[in-house]
Short mmCIF file of C-alpha atoms in Angstrom, two decimals:
data_model
loop_
_atom_site.label_atom_id
_atom_site.label_comp_id
_atom_site.label_asym_id
_atom_site.label_seq_id
_atom_site.Cartn_x
_atom_site.Cartn_y
_atom_site.Cartn_z
CA MET A 1 -35.01 137.41 -47.03
CA THR A 2 -34.94 135.33 -50.29
CA GLY A 3 -31.63 137.51 -50.69
CA PHE A 4 -30.32 135.27 -47.68
CA HIS A 5 -31.73 132.14 -48.07
CA LEU A 6 -29.81 131.57 -51.33
CA ARG A 7 -26.20 133.37 -49.80
CA LYS A 8 -26.75 130.89 -47.53
CA SER A 9 -27.69 127.88 -48.89
CA GLY A 10 -24.54 128.94 -51.12
CA ILE A 11 -22.64 128.76 -48.72
CA CYS A 12 -24.08 125.35 -46.76
CA VAL A 13 -23.40 124.22 -50.89
CA PHE A 14 -19.85 125.49 -51.09
CA LEU A 15 -18.67 124.03 -47.36
CA MET A 16 -20.38 120.20 -47.89
CA ALA A 17 -18.70 120.22 -51.73
CA CYS A 18 -15.33 120.90 -50.06
CA ALA A 19 -16.04 118.81 -47.28
CA CYS A 20 -17.10 115.54 -49.38
CA ALA A 21 -14.39 116.21 -51.66
CA PHE A 22 -11.53 116.05 -48.42
CA TYR A 23 -14.04 112.96 -47.33
CA LEU A 24 -13.63 110.97 -50.97
CA LEU A 25 -9.43 111.93 -50.66
CA ASN A 26 -9.56 111.19 -47.45
CA ALA A 27 -11.75 107.17 -48.40
CA GLN A 28 -8.98 104.43 -46.35
CA VAL A 29 -8.81 106.76 -43.28
CA LEU A 30 -12.76 106.62 -42.60
CA LEU A 31 -13.17 102.68 -44.24
CA GLY A 32 -10.53 101.93 -41.48
CA HIS A 33 -12.45 101.94 -38.39
CA TYR A 34 -11.67 98.65 -36.27
CA ASP A 35 -14.58 97.59 -35.60
CA LEU A 36 -16.06 97.85 -39.47
CA GLY A 37 -16.18 93.81 -39.43
CA TRP A 38 -17.50 93.24 -35.82
CA HIS A 39 -21.37 95.32 -37.15
CA LEU A 40 -20.77 93.59 -39.92
CA ALA A 41 -21.27 90.57 -39.46
CA ALA A 42 -23.28 91.42 -35.98
CA GLY A 43 -25.49 93.15 -38.59
CA ASP A 44 -25.73 89.48 -40.32
CA LEU A 45 -26.03 87.40 -37.67
CA ILE A 46 -29.45 90.13 -36.82
CA ARG A 47 -30.64 90.15 -39.86
CA GLN A 48 -30.81 85.90 -40.54
CA GLN A 49 -32.37 85.25 -37.31
CA GLY A 50 -34.26 87.69 -37.95
CA LYS A 51 -33.89 88.97 -34.65
CA ILE A 52 -31.49 91.00 -31.91
CA PRO A 53 -29.31 89.17 -29.64
CA PHE A 54 -29.02 88.87 -26.64
CA HIS A 55 -25.47 87.34 -26.45
CA ASP A 56 -21.92 88.42 -27.56
CA PRO A 57 -21.66 84.92 -29.91
CA TRP A 58 -17.89 86.32 -30.80
CA SER A 59 -17.33 87.48 -27.50
CA PHE A 60 -14.29 84.57 -24.75
CA THR A 61 -14.87 85.74 -21.81
CA ALA A 62 -18.71 86.94 -22.07
CA GLY A 63 -20.05 84.01 -22.57
CA ASP A 64 -23.90 83.33 -21.87
CA ARG A 65 -23.83 86.70 -19.57
CA ARG A 66 -26.64 88.76 -20.88
CA TRP A 67 -25.45 91.78 -23.29
CA TYR A 68 -27.94 94.75 -25.65
CA ASN A 69 -25.92 95.30 -28.79
CA LEU A 70 -26.38 99.70 -28.29
CA SER A 71 -26.41 99.57 -32.20
CA TRP A 72 -28.77 96.76 -33.19
CA LEU A 73 -29.90 99.35 -35.55
CA TRP A 74 -27.10 100.95 -37.19
CA ASP A 75 -24.87 97.76 -38.05
CA VAL A 76 -28.30 95.93 -39.87
CA LEU A 77 -28.44 99.63 -41.95
CA ALA A 78 -23.83 99.23 -42.73
CA SER A 79 -25.30 95.42 -43.40
CA VAL A 80 -28.11 95.92 -45.40
CA ILE A 81 -25.18 98.68 -47.61
CA PHE A 82 -22.35 96.54 -47.74
CA GLN A 83 -24.69 93.41 -48.73
CA TYR A 84 -25.77 95.54 -52.04
CA ALA A 85 -22.50 98.18 -52.91
CA HIS A 86 -19.97 97.42 -51.11
CA PHE A 87 -17.35 99.53 -49.74
CA SER A 88 -18.55 102.16 -52.69
CA GLY A 89 -21.66 102.48 -50.39
CA LEU A 90 -20.91 101.89 -47.39
CA LEU A 91 -18.00 105.25 -47.92
CA LEU A 92 -21.30 106.77 -49.62
CA PHE A 93 -23.09 106.51 -46.85
CA VAL A 94 -20.24 108.07 -44.00
CA VAL A 95 -19.85 111.29 -46.61
CA VAL A 96 -24.07 111.85 -46.93
CA CYS A 97 -23.47 111.50 -42.64
CA GLY A 98 -20.84 114.06 -43.44
CA ALA A 99 -22.11 115.91 -45.54
CA ALA A 100 -25.79 116.70 -43.61
CA ILE A 101 -23.02 117.81 -40.43
CA VAL A 102 -21.74 120.14 -41.93
CA GLY A 103 -24.67 120.95 -44.04
CA CYS A 104 -26.18 121.36 -40.62
CA LEU A 105 -23.39 123.61 -38.22
CA THR A 106 -22.78 125.78 -41.63
CA ALA A 107 -27.05 127.12 -41.34
CA ILE A 108 -26.70 126.68 -37.37
CA CYS A 109 -24.00 128.78 -37.45
CA LEU A 110 -25.46 131.48 -40.62
CA ASN A 111 -28.99 132.11 -38.21
CA SER A 112 -26.88 132.45 -35.19
CA GLY A 113 -26.45 136.36 -37.19
CA ALA A 114 -22.32 134.46 -37.82
CA SER A 115 -20.47 136.38 -41.02
CA ALA A 116 -19.77 134.14 -43.48
CA ILE A 117 -16.02 133.94 -43.44
CA PRO A 118 -16.04 132.59 -39.86
CA VAL A 119 -18.18 130.26 -40.21
CA CYS A 120 -17.06 129.17 -43.29
CA ILE A 121 -13.57 129.22 -40.98
CA SER A 122 -14.48 127.47 -37.72
CA VAL A 123 -16.55 125.07 -40.11
CA LEU A 124 -13.73 123.57 -42.78
CA SER A 125 -11.29 123.37 -39.56
CA ALA A 126 -14.05 121.70 -37.05
CA CYS A 127 -15.05 119.33 -39.89
CA LEU A 128 -11.29 118.48 -41.80
CA LEU A 129 -9.01 117.95 -39.62
CA TYR A 130 -11.05 115.85 -37.17
CA PRO A 131 -10.94 112.75 -39.11
CA ALA A 132 -7.60 112.53 -40.43
CA PHE A 133 -6.09 114.11 -37.50
CA THR A 134 -7.28 112.28 -34.12
CA ALA A 135 -6.11 109.37 -32.78
CA PHE A 136 -6.75 106.50 -34.89
CA PRO A 137 -9.66 104.88 -35.43
CA ASN A 138 -12.07 106.77 -32.62
CA ILE A 139 -12.93 109.74 -35.36
CA TYR A 140 -16.52 110.70 -34.77
CA LEU A 141 -16.74 110.57 -39.55
CA ALA A 142 -16.25 106.59 -40.31
CA ALA A 143 -18.01 103.96 -40.80
CA ALA A 144 -18.84 103.25 -37.63
CA PRO A 145 -21.93 103.74 -35.21
CA ASN A 146 -20.48 107.17 -33.44
CA VAL A 147 -20.94 108.91 -37.13
CA ALA A 148 -24.85 108.76 -35.95
CA THR A 149 -24.62 110.45 -32.24
CA THR A 150 -22.31 113.02 -34.36
CA LEU A 151 -24.96 113.81 -37.17
CA PHE A 152 -27.84 114.00 -34.21
CA CYS A 153 -25.80 115.36 -31.46
CA VAL A 154 -25.37 118.21 -33.90
CA ILE A 155 -29.50 117.67 -35.13
CA PHE A 156 -29.98 118.57 -31.54
CA TYR A 157 -28.18 121.55 -30.65
CA GLY A 158 -29.82 122.50 -33.64
CA ALA A 159 -33.40 122.29 -32.13
CA CYS A 160 -32.90 123.18 -28.93
CA LEU A 161 -31.75 126.50 -30.19
CA LYS A 162 -34.27 127.72 -33.26
CA ARG A 163 -36.63 125.96 -30.20
CA THR A 164 -39.26 125.75 -33.55
CA GLY A 165 -41.35 123.44 -34.33
CA ARG A 166 -39.12 121.06 -35.53
CA PHE A 167 -38.03 120.76 -30.84
CA PHE A 168 -40.83 117.93 -30.61
CA LEU A 169 -39.56 115.46 -33.37
CA LEU A 170 -36.97 115.52 -30.80
CA PRO A 171 -38.14 112.78 -28.61
CA ALA A 172 -39.02 110.57 -32.02
CA ILE A 173 -35.58 111.34 -33.01
CA MET A 174 -33.93 109.73 -29.64
CA LEU A 175 -35.68 106.72 -29.97
CA VAL A 176 -33.85 106.21 -33.17
CA TRP A 177 -30.08 107.31 -32.22
CA ALA A 178 -30.90 105.16 -29.00
CA ASN A 179 -31.37 102.35 -31.09
CA MET A 180 -27.32 102.75 -33.34
CA HIS A 181 -24.99 104.16 -30.81
CA GLY A 182 -24.84 104.61 -26.71
CA GLY A 183 -23.96 107.99 -27.41
CA PHE A 184 -27.65 108.64 -27.30
CA LEU A 185 -26.80 110.24 -23.44
CA ILE A 186 -25.41 113.42 -25.33
CA GLY A 187 -28.78 114.51 -26.39
CA LEU A 188 -30.13 114.16 -22.50
CA LEU A 189 -27.14 115.91 -22.58
CA ILE A 190 -27.33 119.20 -24.66
CA ILE A 191 -31.38 119.38 -23.83
CA GLY A 192 -30.75 119.36 -19.95
CA VAL A 193 -28.30 122.43 -20.72
CA PHE A 194 -30.22 124.24 -22.33
CA TRP A 195 -33.48 123.71 -20.52
CA ARG A 196 -31.69 124.65 -17.26
CA HIS A 197 -30.34 128.08 -19.35
CA GLY A 198 -33.61 129.04 -20.07
CA VAL A 199 -34.89 128.72 -16.58
CA ALA A 200 -32.15 130.99 -16.01
CA GLN A 201 -33.87 133.65 -18.48
CA ALA A 202 -36.75 132.74 -16.64
CA GLY A 203 -35.52 133.61 -13.09
CA LEU A 204 -33.95 136.79 -14.10
CA GLY A 205 -36.58 137.31 -15.77
CA LYS A 206 -38.59 137.26 -12.68
CA LEU A 207 -36.28 140.22 -11.29
#
């Protein structure tokens, strides 16, 4: 058992190191999201006012129409990081999130019984090809709130797959996720898929 954990940890560290090196080489892409300036300005505004605005001050079409900033928490976090660490801090934050995604995916695959080589190929393919070759700037790993959705999706999937004690932490995680990106609804979809699968298995077991 100890040998398995050591091997799993070694594979995780190796894949995370490879991914982080690739992300750093593509720093311009990670910081090139078109909405980054808007999110930083929104975070600055929230911090200055001490509250979440219900109107978009930069919209020429919405006017005084009621509006909700679904990514306000990410905006504030990015604003704080940028104030004290500038673009280098934002880049480090994105790379850390990317490393966490790689580590979670690797652990999920290895815990499911997959062998090392297929895990390395699949995880690296998923986490290295997306940032550079998808339609710019709609990349999952960038200085934008959607990175939170990708990370929380992986966490939700892993928790639902194992059905361990961490499963009961999902409501708290969902509360954070809902204030960081509108993609939090995907978490409900993931739970629904596993719930339906569990109901189906229970039905088969009664037959």
